[in-house]
PDB file of N, CA, C and O in Angstrom:
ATOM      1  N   UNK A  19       0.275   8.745   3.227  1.00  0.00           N
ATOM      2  CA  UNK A  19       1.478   8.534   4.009  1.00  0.00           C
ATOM      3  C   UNK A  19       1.590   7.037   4.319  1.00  0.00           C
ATOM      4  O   UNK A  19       0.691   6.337   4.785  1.00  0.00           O
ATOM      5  N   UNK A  20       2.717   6.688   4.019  1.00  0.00           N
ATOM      6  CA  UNK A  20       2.865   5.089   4.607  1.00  0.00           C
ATOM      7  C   UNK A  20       3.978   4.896   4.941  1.00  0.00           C
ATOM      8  O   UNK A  20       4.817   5.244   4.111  1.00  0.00           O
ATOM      9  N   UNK A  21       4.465   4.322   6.158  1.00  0.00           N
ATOM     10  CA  UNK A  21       5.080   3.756   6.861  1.00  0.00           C
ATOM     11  C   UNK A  21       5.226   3.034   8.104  1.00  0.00           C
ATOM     12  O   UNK A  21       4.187   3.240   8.730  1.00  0.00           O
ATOM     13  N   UNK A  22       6.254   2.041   9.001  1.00  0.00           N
ATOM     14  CA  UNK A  22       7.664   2.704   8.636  1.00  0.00           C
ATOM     15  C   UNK A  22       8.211   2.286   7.361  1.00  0.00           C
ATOM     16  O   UNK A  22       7.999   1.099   7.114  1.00  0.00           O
ATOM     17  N   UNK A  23       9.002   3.076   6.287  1.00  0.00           N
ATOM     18  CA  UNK A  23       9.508   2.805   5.353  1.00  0.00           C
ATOM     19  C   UNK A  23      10.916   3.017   5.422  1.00  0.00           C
ATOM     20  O   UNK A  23      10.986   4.146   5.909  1.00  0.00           O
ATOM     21  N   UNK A  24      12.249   2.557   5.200  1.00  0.00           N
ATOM     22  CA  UNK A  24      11.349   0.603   4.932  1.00  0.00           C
ATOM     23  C   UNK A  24      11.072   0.092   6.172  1.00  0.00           C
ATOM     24  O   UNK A  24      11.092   0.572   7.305  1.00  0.00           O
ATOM     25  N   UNK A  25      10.828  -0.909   5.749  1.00  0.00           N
ATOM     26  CA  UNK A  25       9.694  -1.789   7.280  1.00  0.00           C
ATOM     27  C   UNK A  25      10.318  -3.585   6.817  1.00  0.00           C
ATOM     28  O   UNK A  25      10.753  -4.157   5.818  1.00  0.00           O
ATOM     29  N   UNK A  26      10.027  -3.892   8.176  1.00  0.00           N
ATOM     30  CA  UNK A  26       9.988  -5.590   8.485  1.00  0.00           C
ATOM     31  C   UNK A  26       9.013  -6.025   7.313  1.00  0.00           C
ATOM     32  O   UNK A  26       9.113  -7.231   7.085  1.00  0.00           O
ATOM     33  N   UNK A  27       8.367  -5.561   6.745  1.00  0.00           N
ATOM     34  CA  UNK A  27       6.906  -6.334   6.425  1.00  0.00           C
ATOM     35  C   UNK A  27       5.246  -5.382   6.799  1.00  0.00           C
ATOM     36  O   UNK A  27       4.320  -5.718   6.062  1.00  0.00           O
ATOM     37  N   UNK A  28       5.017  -4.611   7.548  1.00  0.00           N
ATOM     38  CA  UNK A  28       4.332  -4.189   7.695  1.00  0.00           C
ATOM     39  C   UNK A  28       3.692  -3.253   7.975  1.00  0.00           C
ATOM     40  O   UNK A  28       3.265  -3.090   9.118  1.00  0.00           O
ATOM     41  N   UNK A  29       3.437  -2.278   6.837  1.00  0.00           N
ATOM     42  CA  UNK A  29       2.913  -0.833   7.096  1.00  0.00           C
ATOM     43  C   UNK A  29       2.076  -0.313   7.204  1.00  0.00           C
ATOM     44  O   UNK A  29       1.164  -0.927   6.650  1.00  0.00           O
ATOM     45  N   UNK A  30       1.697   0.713   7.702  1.00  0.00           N
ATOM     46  CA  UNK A  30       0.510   1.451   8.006  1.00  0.00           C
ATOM     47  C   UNK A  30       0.154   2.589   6.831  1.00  0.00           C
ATOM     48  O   UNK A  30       1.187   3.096   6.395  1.00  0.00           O
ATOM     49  N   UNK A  31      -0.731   2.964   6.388  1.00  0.00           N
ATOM     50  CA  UNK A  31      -1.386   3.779   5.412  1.00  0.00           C
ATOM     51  C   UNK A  31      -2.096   4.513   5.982  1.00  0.00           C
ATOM     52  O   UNK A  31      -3.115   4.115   6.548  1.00  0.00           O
ATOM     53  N   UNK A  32      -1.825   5.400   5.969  1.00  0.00           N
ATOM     54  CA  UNK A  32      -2.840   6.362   6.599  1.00  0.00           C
ATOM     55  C   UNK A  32      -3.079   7.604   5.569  1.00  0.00           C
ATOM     56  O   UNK A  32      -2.445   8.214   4.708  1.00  0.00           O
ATOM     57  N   UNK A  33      -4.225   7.615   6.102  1.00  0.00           N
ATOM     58  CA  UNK A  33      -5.326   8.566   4.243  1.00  0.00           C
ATOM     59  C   UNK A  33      -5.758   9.549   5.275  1.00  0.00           C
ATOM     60  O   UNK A  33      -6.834   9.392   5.851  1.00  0.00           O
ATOM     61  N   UNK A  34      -4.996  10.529   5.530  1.00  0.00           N
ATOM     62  CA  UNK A  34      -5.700  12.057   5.824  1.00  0.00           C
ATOM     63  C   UNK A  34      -7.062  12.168   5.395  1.00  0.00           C
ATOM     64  O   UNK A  34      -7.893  12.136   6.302  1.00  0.00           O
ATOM     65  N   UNK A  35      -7.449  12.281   4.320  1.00  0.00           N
ATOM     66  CA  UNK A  35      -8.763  12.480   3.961  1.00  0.00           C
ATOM     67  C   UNK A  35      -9.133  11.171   3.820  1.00  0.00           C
ATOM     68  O   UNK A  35      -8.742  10.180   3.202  1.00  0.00           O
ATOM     69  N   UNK A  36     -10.266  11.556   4.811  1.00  0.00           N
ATOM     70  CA  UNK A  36     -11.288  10.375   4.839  1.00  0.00           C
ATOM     71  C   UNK A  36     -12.324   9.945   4.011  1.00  0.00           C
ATOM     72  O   UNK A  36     -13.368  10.539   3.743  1.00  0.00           O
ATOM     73  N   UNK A  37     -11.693   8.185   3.398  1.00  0.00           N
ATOM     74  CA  UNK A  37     -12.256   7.957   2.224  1.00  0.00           C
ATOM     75  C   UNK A  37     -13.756   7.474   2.729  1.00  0.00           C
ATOM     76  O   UNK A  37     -14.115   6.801   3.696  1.00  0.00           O
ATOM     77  N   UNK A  38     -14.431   8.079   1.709  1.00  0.00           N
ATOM     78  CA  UNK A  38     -15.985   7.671   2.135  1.00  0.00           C
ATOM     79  C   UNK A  38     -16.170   6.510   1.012  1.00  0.00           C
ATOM     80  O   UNK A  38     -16.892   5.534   1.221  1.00  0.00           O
ATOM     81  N   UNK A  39     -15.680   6.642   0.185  1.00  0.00           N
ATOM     82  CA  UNK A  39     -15.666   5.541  -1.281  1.00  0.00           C
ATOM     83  C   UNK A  39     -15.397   4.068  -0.763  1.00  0.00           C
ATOM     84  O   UNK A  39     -15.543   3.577   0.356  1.00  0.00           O
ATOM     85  N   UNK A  40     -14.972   3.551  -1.914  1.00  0.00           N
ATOM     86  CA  UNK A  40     -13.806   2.185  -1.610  1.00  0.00           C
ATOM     87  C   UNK A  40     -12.532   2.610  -2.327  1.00  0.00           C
ATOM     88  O   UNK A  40     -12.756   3.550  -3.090  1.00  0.00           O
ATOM     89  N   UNK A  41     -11.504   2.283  -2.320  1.00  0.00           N
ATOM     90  CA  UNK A  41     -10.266   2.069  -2.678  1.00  0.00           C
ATOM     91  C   UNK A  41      -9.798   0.652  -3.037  1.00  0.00           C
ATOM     92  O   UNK A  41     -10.058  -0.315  -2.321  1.00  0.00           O
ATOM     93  N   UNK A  42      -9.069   0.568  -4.222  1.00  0.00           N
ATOM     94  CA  UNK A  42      -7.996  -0.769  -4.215  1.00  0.00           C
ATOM     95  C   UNK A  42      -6.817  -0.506  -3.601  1.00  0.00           C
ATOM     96  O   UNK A  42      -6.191   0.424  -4.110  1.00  0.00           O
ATOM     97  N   UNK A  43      -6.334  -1.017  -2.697  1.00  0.00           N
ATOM     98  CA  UNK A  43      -5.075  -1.032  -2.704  1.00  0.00           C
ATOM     99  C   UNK A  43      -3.897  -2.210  -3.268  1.00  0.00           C
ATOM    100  O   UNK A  43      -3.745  -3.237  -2.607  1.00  0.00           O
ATOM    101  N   UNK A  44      -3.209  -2.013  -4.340  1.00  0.00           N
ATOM    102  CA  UNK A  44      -1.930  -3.009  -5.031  1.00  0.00           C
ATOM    103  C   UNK A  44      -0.831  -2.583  -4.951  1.00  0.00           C
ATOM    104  O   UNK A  44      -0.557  -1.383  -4.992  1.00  0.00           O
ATOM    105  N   UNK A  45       0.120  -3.669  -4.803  1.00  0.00           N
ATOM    106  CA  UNK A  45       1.150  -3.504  -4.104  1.00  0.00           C
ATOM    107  C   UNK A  45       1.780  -4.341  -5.571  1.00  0.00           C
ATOM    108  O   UNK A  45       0.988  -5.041  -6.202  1.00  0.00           O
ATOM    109  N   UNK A  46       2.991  -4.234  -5.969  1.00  0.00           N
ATOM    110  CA  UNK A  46       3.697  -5.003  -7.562  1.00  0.00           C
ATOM    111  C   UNK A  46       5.360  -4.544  -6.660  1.00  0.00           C
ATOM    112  O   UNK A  46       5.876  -3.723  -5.901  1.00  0.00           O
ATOM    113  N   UNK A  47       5.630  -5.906  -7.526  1.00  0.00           N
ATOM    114  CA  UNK A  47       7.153  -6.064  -7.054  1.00  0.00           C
ATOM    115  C   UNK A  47       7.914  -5.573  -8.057  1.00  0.00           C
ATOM    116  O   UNK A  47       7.210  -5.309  -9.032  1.00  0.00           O
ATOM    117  N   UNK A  48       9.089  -5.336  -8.227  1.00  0.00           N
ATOM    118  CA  UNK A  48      10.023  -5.099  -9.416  1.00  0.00           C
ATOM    119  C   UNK A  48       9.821  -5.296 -10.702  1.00  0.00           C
ATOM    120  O   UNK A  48      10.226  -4.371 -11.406  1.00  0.00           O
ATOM    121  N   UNK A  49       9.292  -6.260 -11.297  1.00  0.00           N
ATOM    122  CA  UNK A  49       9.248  -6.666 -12.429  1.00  0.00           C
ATOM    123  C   UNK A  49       7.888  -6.434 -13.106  1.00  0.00           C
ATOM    124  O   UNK A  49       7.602  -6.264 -14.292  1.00  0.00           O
ATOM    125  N   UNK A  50       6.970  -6.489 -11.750  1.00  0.00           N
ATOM    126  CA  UNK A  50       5.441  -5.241 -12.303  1.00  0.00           C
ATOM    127  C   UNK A  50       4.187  -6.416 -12.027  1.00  0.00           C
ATOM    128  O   UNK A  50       2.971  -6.340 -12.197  1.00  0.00           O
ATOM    129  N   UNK A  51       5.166  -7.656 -11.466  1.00  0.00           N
ATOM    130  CA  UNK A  51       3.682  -8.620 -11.069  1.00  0.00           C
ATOM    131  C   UNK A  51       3.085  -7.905  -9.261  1.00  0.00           C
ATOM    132  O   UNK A  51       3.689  -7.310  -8.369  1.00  0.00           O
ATOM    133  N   UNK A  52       1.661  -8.365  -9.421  1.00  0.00           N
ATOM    134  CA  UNK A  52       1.424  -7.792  -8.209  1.00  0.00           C
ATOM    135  C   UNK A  52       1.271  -9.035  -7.693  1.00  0.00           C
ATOM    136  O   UNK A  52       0.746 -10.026  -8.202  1.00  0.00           O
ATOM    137  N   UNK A  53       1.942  -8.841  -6.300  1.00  0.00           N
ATOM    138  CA  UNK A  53       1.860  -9.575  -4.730  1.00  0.00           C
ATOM    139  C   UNK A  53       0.389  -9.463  -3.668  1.00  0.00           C
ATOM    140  O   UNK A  53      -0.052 -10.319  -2.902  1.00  0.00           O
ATOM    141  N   UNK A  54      -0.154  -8.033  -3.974  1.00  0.00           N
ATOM    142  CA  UNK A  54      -0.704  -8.248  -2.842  1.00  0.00           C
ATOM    143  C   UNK A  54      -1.686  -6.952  -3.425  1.00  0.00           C
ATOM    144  O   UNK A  54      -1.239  -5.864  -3.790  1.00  0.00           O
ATOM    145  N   UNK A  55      -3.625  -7.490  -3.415  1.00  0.00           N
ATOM    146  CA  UNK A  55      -4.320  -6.100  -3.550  1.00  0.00           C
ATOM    147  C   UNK A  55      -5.496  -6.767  -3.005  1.00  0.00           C
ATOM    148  O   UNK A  55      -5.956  -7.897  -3.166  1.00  0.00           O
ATOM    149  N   UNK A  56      -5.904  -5.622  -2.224  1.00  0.00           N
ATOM    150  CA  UNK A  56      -6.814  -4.984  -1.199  1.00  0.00           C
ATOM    151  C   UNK A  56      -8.177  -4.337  -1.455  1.00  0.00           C
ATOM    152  O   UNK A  56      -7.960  -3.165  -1.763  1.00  0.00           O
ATOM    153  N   UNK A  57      -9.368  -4.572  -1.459  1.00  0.00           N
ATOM    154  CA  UNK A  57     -10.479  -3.694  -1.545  1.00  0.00           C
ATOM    155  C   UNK A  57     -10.748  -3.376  -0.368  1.00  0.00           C
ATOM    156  O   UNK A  57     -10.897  -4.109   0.610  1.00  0.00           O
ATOM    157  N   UNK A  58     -10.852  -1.568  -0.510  1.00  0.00           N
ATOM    158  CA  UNK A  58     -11.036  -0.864   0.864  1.00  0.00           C
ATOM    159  C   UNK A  58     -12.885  -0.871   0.933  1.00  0.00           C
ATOM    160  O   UNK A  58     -13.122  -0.185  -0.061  1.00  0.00           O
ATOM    161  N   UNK A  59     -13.869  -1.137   1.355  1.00  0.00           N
ATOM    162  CA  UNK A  59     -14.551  -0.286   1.427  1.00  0.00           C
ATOM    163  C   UNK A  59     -15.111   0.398   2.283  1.00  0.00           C
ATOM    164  O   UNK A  59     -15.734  -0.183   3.172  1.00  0.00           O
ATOM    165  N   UNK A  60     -15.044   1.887   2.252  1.00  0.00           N
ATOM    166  CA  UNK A  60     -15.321   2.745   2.828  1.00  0.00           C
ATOM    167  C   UNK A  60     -14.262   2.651   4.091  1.00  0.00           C
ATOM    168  O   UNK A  60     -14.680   2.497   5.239  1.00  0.00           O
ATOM    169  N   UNK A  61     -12.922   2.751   3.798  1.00  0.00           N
ATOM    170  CA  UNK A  61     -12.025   3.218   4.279  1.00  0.00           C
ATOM    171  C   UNK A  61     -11.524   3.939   5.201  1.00  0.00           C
ATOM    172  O   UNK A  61     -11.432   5.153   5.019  1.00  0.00           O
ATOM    173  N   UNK A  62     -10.989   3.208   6.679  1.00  0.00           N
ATOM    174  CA  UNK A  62     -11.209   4.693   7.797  1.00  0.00           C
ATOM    175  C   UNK A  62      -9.367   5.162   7.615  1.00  0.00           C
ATOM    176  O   UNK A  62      -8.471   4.791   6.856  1.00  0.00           O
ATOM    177  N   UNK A  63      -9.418   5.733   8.273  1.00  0.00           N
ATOM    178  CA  UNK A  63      -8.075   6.650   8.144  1.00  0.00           C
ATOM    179  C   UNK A  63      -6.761   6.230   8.068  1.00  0.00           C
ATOM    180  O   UNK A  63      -5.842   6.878   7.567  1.00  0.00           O
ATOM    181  N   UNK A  64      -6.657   4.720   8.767  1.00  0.00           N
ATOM    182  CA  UNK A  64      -5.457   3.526   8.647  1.00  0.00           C
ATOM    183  C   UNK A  64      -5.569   2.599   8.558  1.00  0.00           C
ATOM    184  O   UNK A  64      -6.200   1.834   9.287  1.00  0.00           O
ATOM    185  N   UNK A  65      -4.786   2.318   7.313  1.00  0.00           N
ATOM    186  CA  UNK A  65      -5.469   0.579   7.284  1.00  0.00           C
ATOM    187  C   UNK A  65      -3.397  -0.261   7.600  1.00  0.00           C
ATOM    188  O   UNK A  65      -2.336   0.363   7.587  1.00  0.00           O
ATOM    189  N   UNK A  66      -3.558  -1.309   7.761  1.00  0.00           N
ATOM    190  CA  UNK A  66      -2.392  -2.060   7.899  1.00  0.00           C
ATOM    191  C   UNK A  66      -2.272  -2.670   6.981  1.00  0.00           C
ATOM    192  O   UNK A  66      -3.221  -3.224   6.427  1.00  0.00           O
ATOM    193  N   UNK A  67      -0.989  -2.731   6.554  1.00  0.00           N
ATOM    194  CA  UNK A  67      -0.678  -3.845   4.876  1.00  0.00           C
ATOM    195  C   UNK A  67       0.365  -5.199   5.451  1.00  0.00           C
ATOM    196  O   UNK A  67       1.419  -4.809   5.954  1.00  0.00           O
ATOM    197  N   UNK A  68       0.219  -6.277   5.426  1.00  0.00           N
ATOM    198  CA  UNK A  68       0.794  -6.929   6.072  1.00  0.00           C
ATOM    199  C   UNK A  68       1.969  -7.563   4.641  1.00  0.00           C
ATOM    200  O   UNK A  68       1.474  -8.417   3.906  1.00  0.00           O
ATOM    201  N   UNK A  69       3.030  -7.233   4.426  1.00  0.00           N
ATOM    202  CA  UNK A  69       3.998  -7.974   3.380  1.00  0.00           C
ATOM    203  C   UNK A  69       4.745  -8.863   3.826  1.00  0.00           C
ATOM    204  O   UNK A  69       5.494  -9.403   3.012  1.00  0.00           O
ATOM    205  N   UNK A  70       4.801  -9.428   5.650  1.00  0.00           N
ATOM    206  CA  UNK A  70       5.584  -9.626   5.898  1.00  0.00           C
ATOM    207  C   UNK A  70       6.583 -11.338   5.265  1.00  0.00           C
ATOM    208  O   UNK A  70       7.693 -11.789   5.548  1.00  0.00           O
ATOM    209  N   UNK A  71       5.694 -11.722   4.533  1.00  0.00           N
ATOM    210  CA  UNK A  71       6.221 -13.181   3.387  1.00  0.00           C
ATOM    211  C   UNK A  71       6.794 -12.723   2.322  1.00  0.00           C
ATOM    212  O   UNK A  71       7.216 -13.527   1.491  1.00  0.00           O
ATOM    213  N   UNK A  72       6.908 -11.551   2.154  1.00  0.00           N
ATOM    214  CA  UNK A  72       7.413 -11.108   1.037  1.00  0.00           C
ATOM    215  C   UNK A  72       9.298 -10.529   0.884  1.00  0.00           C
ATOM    216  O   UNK A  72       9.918  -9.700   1.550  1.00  0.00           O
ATOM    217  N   UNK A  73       9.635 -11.207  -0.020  1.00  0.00           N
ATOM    218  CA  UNK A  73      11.422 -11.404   0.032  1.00  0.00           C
ATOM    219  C   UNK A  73      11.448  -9.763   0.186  1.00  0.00           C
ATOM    220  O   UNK A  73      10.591  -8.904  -0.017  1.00  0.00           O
ATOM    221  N   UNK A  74      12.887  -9.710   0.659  1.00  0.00           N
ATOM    222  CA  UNK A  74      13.435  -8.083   0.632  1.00  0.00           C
ATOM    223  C   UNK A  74      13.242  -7.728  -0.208  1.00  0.00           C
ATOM    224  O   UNK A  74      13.028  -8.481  -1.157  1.00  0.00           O
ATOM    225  N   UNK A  75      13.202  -6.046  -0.364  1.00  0.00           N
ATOM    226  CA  UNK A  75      13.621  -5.769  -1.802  1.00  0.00           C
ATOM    227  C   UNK A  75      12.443  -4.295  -1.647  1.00  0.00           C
ATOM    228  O   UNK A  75      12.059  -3.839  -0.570  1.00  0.00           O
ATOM    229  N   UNK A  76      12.067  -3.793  -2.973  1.00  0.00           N
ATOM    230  CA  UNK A  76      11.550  -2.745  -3.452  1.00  0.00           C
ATOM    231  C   UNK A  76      10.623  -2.814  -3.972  1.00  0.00           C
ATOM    232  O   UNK A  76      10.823  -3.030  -5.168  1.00  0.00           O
ATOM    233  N   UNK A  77       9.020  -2.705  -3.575  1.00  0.00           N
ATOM    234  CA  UNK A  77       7.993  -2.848  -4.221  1.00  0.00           C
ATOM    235  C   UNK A  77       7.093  -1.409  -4.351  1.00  0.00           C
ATOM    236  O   UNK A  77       6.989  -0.584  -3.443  1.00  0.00           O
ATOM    237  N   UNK A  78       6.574  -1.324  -5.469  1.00  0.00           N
ATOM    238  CA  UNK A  78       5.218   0.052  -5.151  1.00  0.00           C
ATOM    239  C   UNK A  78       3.970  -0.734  -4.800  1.00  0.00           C
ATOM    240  O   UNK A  78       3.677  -1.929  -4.851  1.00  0.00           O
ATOM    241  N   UNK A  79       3.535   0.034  -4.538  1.00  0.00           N
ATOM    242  CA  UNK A  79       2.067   0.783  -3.409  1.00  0.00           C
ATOM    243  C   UNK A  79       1.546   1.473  -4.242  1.00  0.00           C
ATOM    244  O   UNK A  79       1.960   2.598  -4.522  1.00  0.00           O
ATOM    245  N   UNK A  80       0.502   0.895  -4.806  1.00  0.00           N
ATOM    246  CA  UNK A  80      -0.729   1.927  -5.479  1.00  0.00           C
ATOM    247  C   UNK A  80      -2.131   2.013  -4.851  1.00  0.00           C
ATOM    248  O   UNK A  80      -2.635   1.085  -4.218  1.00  0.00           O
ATOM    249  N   UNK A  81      -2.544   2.845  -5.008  1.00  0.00           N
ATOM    250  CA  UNK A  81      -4.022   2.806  -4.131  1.00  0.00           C
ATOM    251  C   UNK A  81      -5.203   3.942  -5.087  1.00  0.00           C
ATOM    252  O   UNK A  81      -5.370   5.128  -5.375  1.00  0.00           O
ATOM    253  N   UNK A  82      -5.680   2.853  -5.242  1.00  0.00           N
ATOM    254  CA  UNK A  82      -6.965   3.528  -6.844  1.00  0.00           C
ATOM    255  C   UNK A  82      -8.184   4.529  -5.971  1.00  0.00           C
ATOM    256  O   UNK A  82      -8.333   4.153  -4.808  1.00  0.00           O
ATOM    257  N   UNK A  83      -8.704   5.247  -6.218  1.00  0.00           N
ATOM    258  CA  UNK A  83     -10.114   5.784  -5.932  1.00  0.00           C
ATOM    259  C   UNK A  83     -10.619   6.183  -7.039  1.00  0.00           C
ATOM    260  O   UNK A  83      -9.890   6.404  -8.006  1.00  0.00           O
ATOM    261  N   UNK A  84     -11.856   6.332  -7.084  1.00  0.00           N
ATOM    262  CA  UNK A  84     -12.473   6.796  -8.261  1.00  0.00           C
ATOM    263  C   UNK A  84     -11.972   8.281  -9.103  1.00  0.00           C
ATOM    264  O   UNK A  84     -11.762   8.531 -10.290  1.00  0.00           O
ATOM    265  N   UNK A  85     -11.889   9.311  -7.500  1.00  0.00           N
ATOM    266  CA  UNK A  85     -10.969  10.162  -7.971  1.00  0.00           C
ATOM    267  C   UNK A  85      -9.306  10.497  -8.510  1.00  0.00           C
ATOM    268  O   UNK A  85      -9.020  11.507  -9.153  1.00  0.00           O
ATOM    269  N   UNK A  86      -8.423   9.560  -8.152  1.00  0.00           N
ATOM    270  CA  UNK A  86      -7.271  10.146  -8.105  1.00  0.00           C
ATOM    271  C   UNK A  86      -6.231   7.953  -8.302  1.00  0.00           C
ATOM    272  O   UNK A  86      -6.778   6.851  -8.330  1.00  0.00           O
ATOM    273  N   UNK A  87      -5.393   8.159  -8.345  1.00  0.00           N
ATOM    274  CA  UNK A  87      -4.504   6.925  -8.235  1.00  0.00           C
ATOM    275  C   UNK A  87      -3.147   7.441  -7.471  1.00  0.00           C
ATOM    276  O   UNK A  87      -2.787   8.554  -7.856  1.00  0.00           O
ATOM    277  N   UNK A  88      -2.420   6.909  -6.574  1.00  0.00           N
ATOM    278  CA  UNK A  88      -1.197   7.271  -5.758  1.00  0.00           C
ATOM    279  C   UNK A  88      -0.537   6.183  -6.113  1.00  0.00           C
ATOM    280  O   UNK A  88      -1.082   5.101  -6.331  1.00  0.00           O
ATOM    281  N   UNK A  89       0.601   6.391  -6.186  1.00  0.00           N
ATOM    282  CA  UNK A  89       2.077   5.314  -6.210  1.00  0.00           C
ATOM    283  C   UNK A  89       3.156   5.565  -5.134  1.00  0.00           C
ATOM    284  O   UNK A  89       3.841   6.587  -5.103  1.00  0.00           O
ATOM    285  N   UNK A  90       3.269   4.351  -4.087  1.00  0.00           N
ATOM    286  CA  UNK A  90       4.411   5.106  -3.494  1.00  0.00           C
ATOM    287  C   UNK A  90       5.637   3.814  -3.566  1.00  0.00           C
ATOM    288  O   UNK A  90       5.386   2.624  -3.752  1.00  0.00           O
ATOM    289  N   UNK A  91       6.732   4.301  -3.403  1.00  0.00           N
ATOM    290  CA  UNK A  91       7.547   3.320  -3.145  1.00  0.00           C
ATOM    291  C   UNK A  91       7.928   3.042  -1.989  1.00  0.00           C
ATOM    292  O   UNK A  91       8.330   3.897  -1.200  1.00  0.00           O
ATOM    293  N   UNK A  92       7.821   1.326  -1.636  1.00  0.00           N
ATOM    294  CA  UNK A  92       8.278   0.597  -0.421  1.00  0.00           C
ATOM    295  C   UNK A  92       9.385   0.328   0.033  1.00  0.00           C
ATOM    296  O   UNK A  92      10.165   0.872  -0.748  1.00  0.00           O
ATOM    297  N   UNK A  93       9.918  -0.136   0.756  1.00  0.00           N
ATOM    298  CA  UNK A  93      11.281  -0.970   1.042  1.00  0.00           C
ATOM    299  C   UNK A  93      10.957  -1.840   2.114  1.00  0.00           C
ATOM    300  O   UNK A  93      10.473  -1.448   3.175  1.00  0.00           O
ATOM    301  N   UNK A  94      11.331  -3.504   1.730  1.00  0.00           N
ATOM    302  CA  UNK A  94      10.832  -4.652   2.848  1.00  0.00           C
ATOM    303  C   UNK A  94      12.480  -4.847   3.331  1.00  0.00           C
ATOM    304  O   UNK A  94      13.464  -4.926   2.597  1.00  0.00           O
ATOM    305  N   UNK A  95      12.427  -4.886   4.524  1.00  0.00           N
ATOM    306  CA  UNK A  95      14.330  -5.106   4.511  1.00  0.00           C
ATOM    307  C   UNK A  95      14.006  -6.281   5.338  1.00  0.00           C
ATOM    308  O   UNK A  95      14.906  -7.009   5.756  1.00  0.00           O
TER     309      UNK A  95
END
């Protein structure tokens, strides 16, 4: 879950299941360059993503674990 979406710049992630692993978290703008990635390790239940330098617009949110990969889509207004 992440939000608020869209947001000023800065969202919250919050991982129901609690990662005992590490996680990447990457964030890619429109065109597929990434802005902004994160190594979790050992991950508690919310982490904060700070975009707030980042122009308006529409970026994804990916977040790797060993098990699984998520994509979500953002909105920076």
């Amino acid at each position: 879950l992440v939000y608020p979406n869209p947001s000023s710049g800065v969202f919250t992630i919050d991982m129901k299941n609690n990662l005992t692993g590490s996680a990447i978290i990457k964030v890619y703008n429109m065109v597929g360059e990434e802005v902004k990635s994160i190594i979790c390790n050992g991950c508690n239940n919310k982490t904060t993503l700070d975009l707030s330098k980042q122009a308006q617009g529409v970026y994804y949110l990916q977040i790797l674990t060993k098990d699984q990969t998520i994509t979500k889509k953002i909105i920076i207004e």
